PDB file of C-alpha atoms in Angstrom:
ATOM      1  CA  UNK A  16      83.999 112.301  90.795  1.00  0.00           C
ATOM      2  CA  UNK A  17      87.322 110.552  91.430  1.00  0.00           C
ATOM      3  CA  UNK A  18      87.628 107.001  90.134  1.00  0.00           C
ATOM      4  CA  UNK A  19      89.536 104.618  92.372  1.00  0.00           C
ATOM      5  CA  UNK A  20      92.113 102.617  90.426  1.00  0.00           C
ATOM      6  CA  UNK A  21      92.748  99.149  91.909  1.00  0.00           C
ATOM      7  CA  UNK A  22      96.340  98.532  93.002  1.00  0.00           C
ATOM      8  CA  UNK A  23      98.011  96.052  90.663  1.00  0.00           C
ATOM      9  CA  UNK A  24      99.389  92.895  92.255  1.00  0.00           C
ATOM     10  CA  UNK A  25     102.403  91.266  90.613  1.00  0.00           C
ATOM     11  CA  UNK A  26     101.940  87.683  89.334  1.00  0.00           C
ATOM     12  CA  UNK A  27     104.569  86.449  91.819  1.00  0.00           C
ATOM     13  CA  UNK A  28     102.852  88.054  94.789  1.00  0.00           C
ATOM     14  CA  UNK A  29      99.487  86.726  93.612  1.00  0.00           C
ATOM     15  CA  UNK A  30     100.975  83.234  93.377  1.00  0.00           C
ATOM     16  CA  UNK A  31     102.189  83.545  96.980  1.00  0.00           C
ATOM     17  CA  UNK A  32      98.722  84.684  98.077  1.00  0.00           C
ATOM     18  CA  UNK A  33      97.080  81.809  96.175  1.00  0.00           C
ATOM     19  CA  UNK A  34      99.343  79.239  97.854  1.00  0.00           C
ATOM     20  CA  UNK A  35      98.443  80.663 101.263  1.00  0.00           C
ATOM     21  CA  UNK A  36      94.736  80.716 100.391  1.00  0.00           C
ATOM     22  CA  UNK A  37      94.863  77.048  99.377  1.00  0.00           C
ATOM     23  CA  UNK A  38      96.196  76.236 102.854  1.00  0.00           C
ATOM     24  CA  UNK A  39      93.663  78.585 104.463  1.00  0.00           C
ATOM     25  CA  UNK A  40      96.247  80.718 106.215  1.00  0.00           C
ATOM     26  CA  UNK A  41      94.769  83.429 108.421  1.00  0.00           C
ATOM     27  CA  UNK A  42      94.832  87.077 107.426  1.00  0.00           C
ATOM     28  CA  UNK A  43      97.493  87.898 110.004  1.00  0.00           C
ATOM     29  CA  UNK A  44      99.783  85.114 108.766  1.00  0.00           C
ATOM     30  CA  UNK A  45      99.328  86.165 105.156  1.00  0.00           C
ATOM     31  CA  UNK A  46     100.105  89.778 105.990  1.00  0.00           C
ATOM     32  CA  UNK A  47     103.260  88.749 107.864  1.00  0.00           C
ATOM     33  CA  UNK A  48     104.486  86.438 105.096  1.00  0.00           C
ATOM     34  CA  UNK A  49     103.970  89.090 102.411  1.00  0.00           C
ATOM     35  CA  UNK A  50     105.816  91.633 104.581  1.00  0.00           C
ATOM     36  CA  UNK A  51     108.761  89.299 105.234  1.00  0.00           C
ATOM     37  CA  UNK A  52     109.145  88.224 101.615  1.00  0.00           C
ATOM     38  CA  UNK A  53     109.019  91.923 100.746  1.00  0.00           C
ATOM     39  CA  UNK A  54     111.849  92.574 103.206  1.00  0.00           C
ATOM     40  CA  UNK A  55     113.957  89.987 101.393  1.00  0.00           C
ATOM     41  CA  UNK A  56     113.081  91.532  98.013  1.00  0.00           C
ATOM     42  CA  UNK A  57     114.122  94.979  99.293  1.00  0.00           C
ATOM     43  CA  UNK A  58     117.472  93.529 100.361  1.00  0.00           C
ATOM     44  CA  UNK A  59     117.959  91.973  96.910  1.00  0.00           C
ATOM     45  CA  UNK A  60     116.906  95.042  94.995  1.00  0.00           C
ATOM     46  CA  UNK A  61     115.224  92.793  92.449  1.00  0.00           C
ATOM     47  CA  UNK A  62     112.498  90.155  92.209  1.00  0.00           C
ATOM     48  CA  UNK A  63     112.930  87.466  94.894  1.00  0.00           C
ATOM     49  CA  UNK A  64     112.343  84.671  92.348  1.00  0.00           C
ATOM     50  CA  UNK A  65     115.855  85.419  91.020  1.00  0.00           C
ATOM     51  CA  UNK A  66     117.508  84.744  94.405  1.00  0.00           C
ATOM     52  CA  UNK A  67     120.519  82.464  94.714  1.00  0.00           C
ATOM     53  CA  UNK A  68     121.891  80.490  97.653  1.00  0.00           C
ATOM     54  CA  UNK A  69     124.537  83.187  98.108  1.00  0.00           C
ATOM     55  CA  UNK A  70     121.805  85.859  98.287  1.00  0.00           C
ATOM     56  CA  UNK A  71     120.079  83.914 101.049  1.00  0.00           C
ATOM     57  CA  UNK A  72     123.349  83.587 102.966  1.00  0.00           C
ATOM     58  CA  UNK A  73     124.159  87.306 102.665  1.00  0.00           C
ATOM     59  CA  UNK A  74     120.632  88.255 103.723  1.00  0.00           C
ATOM     60  CA  UNK A  75     120.892  86.290 106.962  1.00  0.00           C
ATOM     61  CA  UNK A  76     124.330  87.725 107.684  1.00  0.00           C
ATOM     62  CA  UNK A  77     122.982  91.259 107.237  1.00  0.00           C
ATOM     63  CA  UNK A  78     119.987  90.576 109.507  1.00  0.00           C
ATOM     64  CA  UNK A  79     122.415  89.394 112.193  1.00  0.00           C
ATOM     65  CA  UNK A  80     124.517  92.515 111.815  1.00  0.00           C
ATOM     66  CA  UNK A  81     121.363  94.614 112.205  1.00  0.00           C
ATOM     67  CA  UNK A  82     120.648  92.792 115.506  1.00  0.00           C
ATOM     68  CA  UNK A  83     117.258  91.591 114.312  1.00  0.00           C
ATOM     69  CA  UNK A  84     115.769  89.696 117.319  1.00  0.00           C
ATOM     70  CA  UNK A  85     115.845  85.905 117.073  1.00  0.00           C
ATOM     71  CA  UNK A  86     112.013  85.493 117.140  1.00  0.00           C
ATOM     72  CA  UNK A  87     111.678  88.029 114.309  1.00  0.00           C
ATOM     73  CA  UNK A  88     114.400  86.333 112.272  1.00  0.00           C
ATOM     74  CA  UNK A  89     112.795  82.927 112.775  1.00  0.00           C
ATOM     75  CA  UNK A  90     109.465  84.331 111.594  1.00  0.00           C
ATOM     76  CA  UNK A  91     111.210  85.619 108.454  1.00  0.00           C
ATOM     77  CA  UNK A  92     112.760  82.181 107.946  1.00  0.00           C
ATOM     78  CA  UNK A  93     109.310  80.565 108.127  1.00  0.00           C
ATOM     79  CA  UNK A  94     107.939  83.002 105.537  1.00  0.00           C
ATOM     80  CA  UNK A  95     110.863  82.530 103.151  1.00  0.00           C
ATOM     81  CA  UNK A  96     110.816  78.742 103.515  1.00  0.00           C
ATOM     82  CA  UNK A  97     107.173  78.747 102.480  1.00  0.00           C
ATOM     83  CA  UNK A  98     107.888  81.148  99.613  1.00  0.00           C
ATOM     84  CA  UNK A  99     110.853  79.161  98.270  1.00  0.00           C
ATOM     85  CA  UNK A 100     109.216  75.753  98.702  1.00  0.00           C
ATOM     86  CA  UNK A 101     105.572  76.355  97.770  1.00  0.00           C
ATOM     87  CA  UNK A 102     105.625  79.458  95.557  1.00  0.00           C
ATOM     88  CA  UNK A 103     108.913  78.981  93.679  1.00  0.00           C
ATOM     89  CA  UNK A 104     109.346  75.195  94.038  1.00  0.00           C
ATOM     90  CA  UNK A 105     112.940  75.843  95.124  1.00  0.00           C
ATOM     91  CA  UNK A 106     113.446  73.665  98.218  1.00  0.00           C
ATOM     92  CA  UNK A 107     117.202  73.960  97.680  1.00  0.00           C
ATOM     93  CA  UNK A 108     116.986  77.628  98.748  1.00  0.00           C
ATOM     94  CA  UNK A 109     114.740  76.810 101.690  1.00  0.00           C
ATOM     95  CA  UNK A 110     117.397  74.411 103.008  1.00  0.00           C
ATOM     96  CA  UNK A 111     119.887  77.288 103.177  1.00  0.00           C
ATOM     97  CA  UNK A 112     117.789  79.156 105.732  1.00  0.00           C
ATOM     98  CA  UNK A 113     118.897  78.771 109.341  1.00  0.00           C
ATOM     99  CA  UNK A 114     116.658  79.145 112.394  1.00  0.00           C
ATOM    100  CA  UNK A 115     118.249  80.829 115.401  1.00  0.00           C
ATOM    101  CA  UNK A 116     118.159  79.127 118.772  1.00  0.00           C
ATOM    102  CA  UNK A 117     117.102  81.389 121.592  1.00  0.00           C
ATOM    103  CA  UNK A 118     115.891  81.137 125.143  1.00  0.00           C
ATOM    104  CA  UNK A 119     112.136  81.468 125.282  1.00  0.00           C
ATOM    105  CA  UNK A 120     110.980  83.987 127.871  1.00  0.00           C
ATOM    106  CA  UNK A 121     108.406  82.943 130.428  1.00  0.00           C
ATOM    107  CA  UNK A 122     105.007  84.427 129.544  1.00  0.00           C
ATOM    108  CA  UNK A 123     103.399  87.092 131.703  1.00  0.00           C
ATOM    109  CA  UNK A 124     100.485  85.530 133.605  1.00  0.00           C
ATOM    110  CA  UNK A 125      97.877  87.416 135.629  1.00  0.00           C
ATOM    111  CA  UNK A 126      96.250  86.112 138.765  1.00  0.00           C
ATOM    112  CA  UNK A 127      92.549  85.344 138.661  1.00  0.00           C
ATOM    113  CA  UNK A 128      91.871  88.544 140.583  1.00  0.00           C
ATOM    114  CA  UNK A 129      93.870  90.581 138.068  1.00  0.00           C
ATOM    115  CA  UNK A 130      91.975  89.013 135.147  1.00  0.00           C
ATOM    116  CA  UNK A 131      88.652  89.874 136.802  1.00  0.00           C
ATOM    117  CA  UNK A 132      89.787  93.464 137.390  1.00  0.00           C
ATOM    118  CA  UNK A 133      90.978  93.810 133.798  1.00  0.00           C
ATOM    119  CA  UNK A 134      87.667  92.571 132.364  1.00  0.00           C
ATOM    120  CA  UNK A 135      85.704  94.864 134.677  1.00  0.00           C
ATOM    121  CA  UNK A 136      87.836  97.830 133.574  1.00  0.00           C
ATOM    122  CA  UNK A 137      86.741  97.627 129.910  1.00  0.00           C
ATOM    123  CA  UNK A 138      84.741 100.596 128.685  1.00  0.00           C
ATOM    124  CA  UNK A 139      81.881  98.813 126.894  1.00  0.00           C
ATOM    125  CA  UNK A 140      80.129  95.467 126.678  1.00  0.00           C
ATOM    126  CA  UNK A 141      81.641  94.577 123.292  1.00  0.00           C
ATOM    127  CA  UNK A 142      85.171  95.008 124.620  1.00  0.00           C
ATOM    128  CA  UNK A 143      84.390  93.043 127.760  1.00  0.00           C
ATOM    129  CA  UNK A 144      82.861  90.220 125.735  1.00  0.00           C
ATOM    130  CA  UNK A 145      85.809  90.084 123.304  1.00  0.00           C
ATOM    131  CA  UNK A 146      88.416  89.907 126.078  1.00  0.00           C
ATOM    132  CA  UNK A 147      86.266  87.413 127.977  1.00  0.00           C
ATOM    133  CA  UNK A 148      86.356  85.117 124.927  1.00  0.00           C
ATOM    134  CA  UNK A 149      90.145  85.409 124.776  1.00  0.00           C
ATOM    135  CA  UNK A 150      90.383  84.331 128.420  1.00  0.00           C
ATOM    136  CA  UNK A 151      87.354  82.054 128.765  1.00  0.00           C
ATOM    137  CA  UNK A 152      88.044  80.028 125.603  1.00  0.00           C
ATOM    138  CA  UNK A 153      91.812  80.563 125.302  1.00  0.00           C
ATOM    139  CA  UNK A 154      91.639  82.053 121.810  1.00  0.00           C
ATOM    140  CA  UNK A 155      94.352  83.960 120.002  1.00  0.00           C
ATOM    141  CA  UNK A 156      93.653  87.607 119.147  1.00  0.00           C
ATOM    142  CA  UNK A 157      93.213  86.806 115.439  1.00  0.00           C
ATOM    143  CA  UNK A 158      90.812  83.986 116.335  1.00  0.00           C
ATOM    144  CA  UNK A 159      88.712  86.304 118.499  1.00  0.00           C
ATOM    145  CA  UNK A 160      88.574  88.877 115.701  1.00  0.00           C
ATOM    146  CA  UNK A 161      87.573  86.260 113.110  1.00  0.00           C
ATOM    147  CA  UNK A 162      84.609  84.878 115.091  1.00  0.00           C
ATOM    148  CA  UNK A 163      81.184  85.175 113.520  1.00  0.00           C
ATOM    149  CA  UNK A 164      77.833  84.978 115.261  1.00  0.00           C
ATOM    150  CA  UNK A 165      77.170  81.566 113.715  1.00  0.00           C
ATOM    151  CA  UNK A 166      80.358  80.202 115.318  1.00  0.00           C
ATOM    152  CA  UNK A 167      78.563  80.067 118.676  1.00  0.00           C
ATOM    153  CA  UNK A 168      77.191  76.552 119.226  1.00  0.00           C
ATOM    154  CA  UNK A 169      75.082  76.952 122.369  1.00  0.00           C
ATOM    155  CA  UNK A 170      73.675  73.413 122.160  1.00  0.00           C
ATOM    156  CA  UNK A 171      77.100  71.769 122.359  1.00  0.00           C
ATOM    157  CA  UNK A 172      78.591  74.674 124.371  1.00  0.00           C
ATOM    158  CA  UNK A 173      81.366  75.211 121.839  1.00  0.00           C
ATOM    159  CA  UNK A 174      82.940  78.010 119.831  1.00  0.00           C
ATOM    160  CA  UNK A 175      83.905  76.996 116.297  1.00  0.00           C
ATOM    161  CA  UNK A 176      87.334  78.324 115.364  1.00  0.00           C
ATOM    162  CA  UNK A 177      87.300  78.064 111.583  1.00  0.00           C
ATOM    163  CA  UNK A 178      90.726  79.471 110.894  1.00  0.00           C
ATOM    164  CA  UNK A 179      93.151  78.944 113.706  1.00  0.00           C
ATOM    165  CA  UNK A 180      96.919  79.110 113.408  1.00  0.00           C
ATOM    166  CA  UNK A 181      98.093  77.323 110.279  1.00  0.00           C
ATOM    167  CA  UNK A 182      94.539  77.296 108.923  1.00  0.00           C
ATOM    168  CA  UNK A 183      93.512  74.523 111.325  1.00  0.00           C
ATOM    169  CA  UNK A 184      89.897  74.125 112.463  1.00  0.00           C
ATOM    170  CA  UNK A 185      89.026  73.269 116.051  1.00  0.00           C
ATOM    171  CA  UNK A 186      86.347  73.600 118.702  1.00  0.00           C
ATOM    172  CA  UNK A 187      86.967  75.806 121.730  1.00  0.00           C
ATOM    173  CA  UNK A 188      85.130  75.565 125.018  1.00  0.00           C
ATOM    174  CA  UNK A 189      82.177  77.853 125.765  1.00  0.00           C
ATOM    175  CA  UNK A 190      81.628  78.235 129.533  1.00  0.00           C
ATOM    176  CA  UNK A 191      78.089  78.920 130.752  1.00  0.00           C
ATOM    177  CA  UNK A 192      79.005  82.354 132.107  1.00  0.00           C
ATOM    178  CA  UNK A 193      80.651  83.323 128.829  1.00  0.00           C
ATOM    179  CA  UNK A 194      77.573  82.245 126.867  1.00  0.00           C
ATOM    180  CA  UNK A 195      75.403  84.445 129.105  1.00  0.00           C
ATOM    181  CA  UNK A 196      77.712  87.407 128.455  1.00  0.00           C
ATOM    182  CA  UNK A 197      77.660  86.797 124.693  1.00  0.00           C
ATOM    183  CA  UNK A 198      73.853  86.631 124.733  1.00  0.00           C
ATOM    184  CA  UNK A 199      73.758  89.964 126.526  1.00  0.00           C
ATOM    185  CA  UNK A 200      76.122  91.393 123.888  1.00  0.00           C
ATOM    186  CA  UNK A 201      73.851  89.945 121.154  1.00  0.00           C
ATOM    187  CA  UNK A 202      70.830  91.778 122.579  1.00  0.00           C
ATOM    188  CA  UNK A 203      72.740  95.073 122.861  1.00  0.00           C
ATOM    189  CA  UNK A 204      74.390  94.661 119.453  1.00  0.00           C
ATOM    190  CA  UNK A 205      71.075  93.920 117.772  1.00  0.00           C
ATOM    191  CA  UNK A 206      69.516  96.979 119.403  1.00  0.00           C
ATOM    192  CA  UNK A 207      72.435  99.095 118.149  1.00  0.00           C
ATOM    193  CA  UNK A 208      72.162  97.434 114.697  1.00  0.00           C
ATOM    194  CA  UNK A 209      75.788  96.339 114.592  1.00  0.00           C
ATOM    195  CA  UNK A 210      75.209  92.582 115.028  1.00  0.00           C
ATOM    196  CA  UNK A 211      73.677  90.399 112.335  1.00  0.00           C
ATOM    197  CA  UNK A 212      72.973  86.681 112.161  1.00  0.00           C
ATOM    198  CA  UNK A 213      75.561  86.122 109.425  1.00  0.00           C
ATOM    199  CA  UNK A 214      77.917  88.874 110.563  1.00  0.00           C
ATOM    200  CA  UNK A 215      80.995  89.291 112.737  1.00  0.00           C
ATOM    201  CA  UNK A 216      80.640  88.602 116.447  1.00  0.00           C
ATOM    202  CA  UNK A 217      82.855  91.606 117.205  1.00  0.00           C
ATOM    203  CA  UNK A 218      82.514  94.121 114.354  1.00  0.00           C
ATOM    204  CA  UNK A 219      84.944  96.998 114.016  1.00  0.00           C
ATOM    205  CA  UNK A 220      84.064 100.621 113.365  1.00  0.00           C
ATOM    206  CA  UNK A 221      81.887  99.386 110.479  1.00  0.00           C
ATOM    207  CA  UNK A 222      79.716  96.342 111.045  1.00  0.00           C
ATOM    208  CA  UNK A 223      80.889  94.746 107.784  1.00  0.00           C
ATOM    209  CA  UNK A 224      84.480  94.604 109.049  1.00  0.00           C
ATOM    210  CA  UNK A 225      85.713  92.713 112.121  1.00  0.00           C
ATOM    211  CA  UNK A 226      87.541  94.212 115.060  1.00  0.00           C
ATOM    212  CA  UNK A 227      91.254  94.218 114.225  1.00  0.00           C
ATOM    213  CA  UNK A 228      93.963  92.589 116.342  1.00  0.00           C
ATOM    214  CA  UNK A 229      95.518  96.036 116.751  1.00  0.00           C
ATOM    215  CA  UNK A 230      92.271  97.332 118.247  1.00  0.00           C
ATOM    216  CA  UNK A 231      92.131  94.307 120.579  1.00  0.00           C
ATOM    217  CA  UNK A 232      95.641  95.051 121.760  1.00  0.00           C
ATOM    218  CA  UNK A 233      94.747  98.656 122.496  1.00  0.00           C
ATOM    219  CA  UNK A 234      91.639  97.543 124.405  1.00  0.00           C
ATOM    220  CA  UNK A 235      93.683  95.207 126.630  1.00  0.00           C
ATOM    221  CA  UNK A 236      96.360  97.790 127.324  1.00  0.00           C
ATOM    222  CA  UNK A 237      93.839 100.502 128.201  1.00  0.00           C
ATOM    223  CA  UNK A 238      91.894  98.133 130.472  1.00  0.00           C
ATOM    224  CA  UNK A 239      95.052  96.996 132.265  1.00  0.00           C
ATOM    225  CA  UNK A 240      96.039 100.609 132.949  1.00  0.00           C
ATOM    226  CA  UNK A 241      92.548 101.400 134.223  1.00  0.00           C
ATOM    227  CA  UNK A 242      92.667  98.297 136.450  1.00  0.00           C
ATOM    228  CA  UNK A 243      96.013  99.350 137.931  1.00  0.00           C
ATOM    229  CA  UNK A 244      97.867  96.297 136.621  1.00  0.00           C
ATOM    230  CA  UNK A 245     101.548  97.091 136.336  1.00  0.00           C
ATOM    231  CA  UNK A 246     102.463  94.096 134.153  1.00  0.00           C
ATOM    232  CA  UNK A 247     103.003  94.360 130.416  1.00  0.00           C
ATOM    233  CA  UNK A 248      99.980  92.648 128.885  1.00  0.00           C
ATOM    234  CA  UNK A 249      98.371  92.072 125.512  1.00  0.00           C
ATOM    235  CA  UNK A 250      95.569  89.900 124.096  1.00  0.00           C
ATOM    236  CA  UNK A 251      97.824  86.824 124.142  1.00  0.00           C
ATOM    237  CA  UNK A 252      98.322  87.313 127.891  1.00  0.00           C
ATOM    238  CA  UNK A 253      94.715  86.225 128.403  1.00  0.00           C
ATOM    239  CA  UNK A 254      95.393  83.029 126.443  1.00  0.00           C
ATOM    240  CA  UNK A 255      98.436  82.397 128.668  1.00  0.00           C
ATOM    241  CA  UNK A 256      96.221  82.912 131.715  1.00  0.00           C
ATOM    242  CA  UNK A 257      93.615  80.470 130.368  1.00  0.00           C
ATOM    243  CA  UNK A 258      96.193  77.692 129.974  1.00  0.00           C
ATOM    244  CA  UNK A 259      97.998  78.376 133.248  1.00  0.00           C
ATOM    245  CA  UNK A 260      94.838  78.586 135.355  1.00  0.00           C
ATOM    246  CA  UNK A 261      93.529  75.316 133.862  1.00  0.00           C
ATOM    247  CA  UNK A 262      96.830  73.630 134.644  1.00  0.00           C
ATOM    248  CA  UNK A 263      96.685  74.921 138.213  1.00  0.00           C
ATOM    249  CA  UNK A 264      93.169  73.469 138.505  1.00  0.00           C
ATOM    250  CA  UNK A 265      94.546  70.025 137.684  1.00  0.00           C
ATOM    251  CA  UNK A 266      93.371  69.730 134.061  1.00  0.00           C
ATOM    252  CA  UNK A 267      95.500  67.269 132.082  1.00  0.00           C
ATOM    253  CA  UNK A 268      98.045  69.028 129.875  1.00  0.00           C
ATOM    254  CA  UNK A 269      96.929  66.971 126.831  1.00  0.00           C
ATOM    255  CA  UNK A 270      93.394  68.312 127.185  1.00  0.00           C
ATOM    256  CA  UNK A 271      94.755  71.864 127.432  1.00  0.00           C
ATOM    257  CA  UNK A 272      96.801  71.185 124.282  1.00  0.00           C
ATOM    258  CA  UNK A 273      93.610  70.316 122.406  1.00  0.00           C
ATOM    259  CA  UNK A 274      91.753  73.367 123.713  1.00  0.00           C
ATOM    260  CA  UNK A 275      94.601  75.677 122.681  1.00  0.00           C
ATOM    261  CA  UNK A 276      95.050  74.049 119.279  1.00  0.00           C
ATOM    262  CA  UNK A 277      98.759  73.411 119.841  1.00  0.00           C
ATOM    263  CA  UNK A 278     100.367  71.063 117.343  1.00  0.00           C
ATOM    264  CA  UNK A 279     103.052  69.975 119.829  1.00  0.00           C
ATOM    265  CA  UNK A 280     102.611  68.902 123.444  1.00  0.00           C
ATOM    266  CA  UNK A 281     105.876  70.550 124.510  1.00  0.00           C
ATOM    267  CA  UNK A 282     104.418  73.937 123.585  1.00  0.00           C
ATOM    268  CA  UNK A 283     101.601  73.426 126.087  1.00  0.00           C
ATOM    269  CA  UNK A 284     103.870  71.839 128.693  1.00  0.00           C
ATOM    270  CA  UNK A 285     105.790  75.109 128.816  1.00  0.00           C
ATOM    271  CA  UNK A 286     103.035  76.501 131.061  1.00  0.00           C
ATOM    272  CA  UNK A 287     104.133  74.198 133.889  1.00  0.00           C
ATOM    273  CA  UNK A 288     106.953  76.696 134.464  1.00  0.00           C
ATOM    274  CA  UNK A 289     104.522  79.484 135.367  1.00  0.00           C
ATOM    275  CA  UNK A 290     101.783  77.464 137.083  1.00  0.00           C
ATOM    276  CA  UNK A 291     102.658  78.528 140.624  1.00  0.00           C
ATOM    277  CA  UNK A 292      99.809  76.633 142.280  1.00  0.00           C
ATOM    278  CA  UNK A 293     101.098  73.401 140.742  1.00  0.00           C
ATOM    279  CA  UNK A 294     104.551  74.095 142.156  1.00  0.00           C
ATOM    280  CA  UNK A 295     103.133  74.871 145.604  1.00  0.00           C
ATOM    281  CA  UNK A 296     101.292  71.545 145.660  1.00  0.00           C
ATOM    282  CA  UNK A 297     104.467  69.556 145.011  1.00  0.00           C
ATOM    283  CA  UNK A 298     106.159  68.195 148.128  1.00  0.00           C
ATOM    284  CA  UNK A 299     109.934  68.432 148.003  1.00  0.00           C
ATOM    285  CA  UNK A 300     111.841  65.241 148.932  1.00  0.00           C
ATOM    286  CA  UNK A 301     113.571  67.394 151.560  1.00  0.00           C
ATOM    287  CA  UNK A 302     110.268  67.599 153.449  1.00  0.00           C
ATOM    288  CA  UNK A 303     110.169  63.813 153.685  1.00  0.00           C
ATOM    289  CA  UNK A 304     113.619  63.525 155.260  1.00  0.00           C
ATOM    290  CA  UNK A 305     112.354  64.319 158.752  1.00  0.00           C
ATOM    291  CA  UNK A 306     109.531  61.778 158.412  1.00  0.00           C
ATOM    292  CA  UNK A 307     111.924  59.102 157.207  1.00  0.00           C
ATOM    293  CA  UNK A 308     114.377  59.833 160.030  1.00  0.00           C
ATOM    294  CA  UNK A 309     111.581  59.728 162.622  1.00  0.00           C
ATOM    295  CA  UNK A 310     110.361  56.383 161.310  1.00  0.00           C
ATOM    296  CA  UNK A 311     113.903  55.063 161.582  1.00  0.00           C
ATOM    297  CA  UNK A 312     113.996  55.976 165.296  1.00  0.00           C
ATOM    298  CA  UNK A 313     110.811  54.079 166.157  1.00  0.00           C
ATOM    299  CA  UNK A 314     111.776  51.218 168.556  1.00  0.00           C
ATOM    300  CA  UNK A 315     111.243  47.791 167.108  1.00  0.00           C
ATOM    301  CA  UNK A 316     109.361  45.076 168.967  1.00  0.00           C
TER     302      UNK A 316
END
């Protein structure tokens, strides 16, 4: 019988993990931070706690020469700033990191008809329910995957998001139709013995492990192909659709900000650029020129 030997974790890496655990960072964020600090360590060829300001400068120059995309580089900067500031207590190194300005691309947004077709094109009830939560409650992929059965509050019609981005807690909306779908999934899941009162709402291949974000991405892509949707979509597309469709329905952007769990209002306000129904309802001042001119020609007296 082969004995499995646990993989040793260096004290420095464990300290980084502990600092992230204290702040309740999500699994995806922790994985990304560990990967990005590891990328810096590979560049150095030695332990990253020995880095100097010159090392940080050379690293960023090399990343630029490798044409690392600006969003990727900014994600690395976030990881290293946390590492230098919280793990090493070296804020002087964190100050040497430079974020790259870049034009943010408009998100891909599906029409309501396309969303309905995508959800109908899923191959099983679990997949349909998971994607319906992403759209119906505006959750991120990692938030959908991390949901547990007990996070459904049917009395208050809420979904409890215990570990959102940045470890923040919030309540997400639970529409009546979505609750009915989740109850149907509960009955099927219980019959198939994959759902448990204290377990994951969307278990993976084994009921003790949740569905991964990678699996969610594959589910969305396969459903979009089956639905004949030619746009490039992923789980986050459904969150974009949630925000945009609410904005088009006249919901105040500050309310949408709360539902999405955005820290900054300008992040939510970005959806005004893709809310086509909002744009169609705006009357251009050009349209009022003819009315103004006509009123000016009305005889007086």
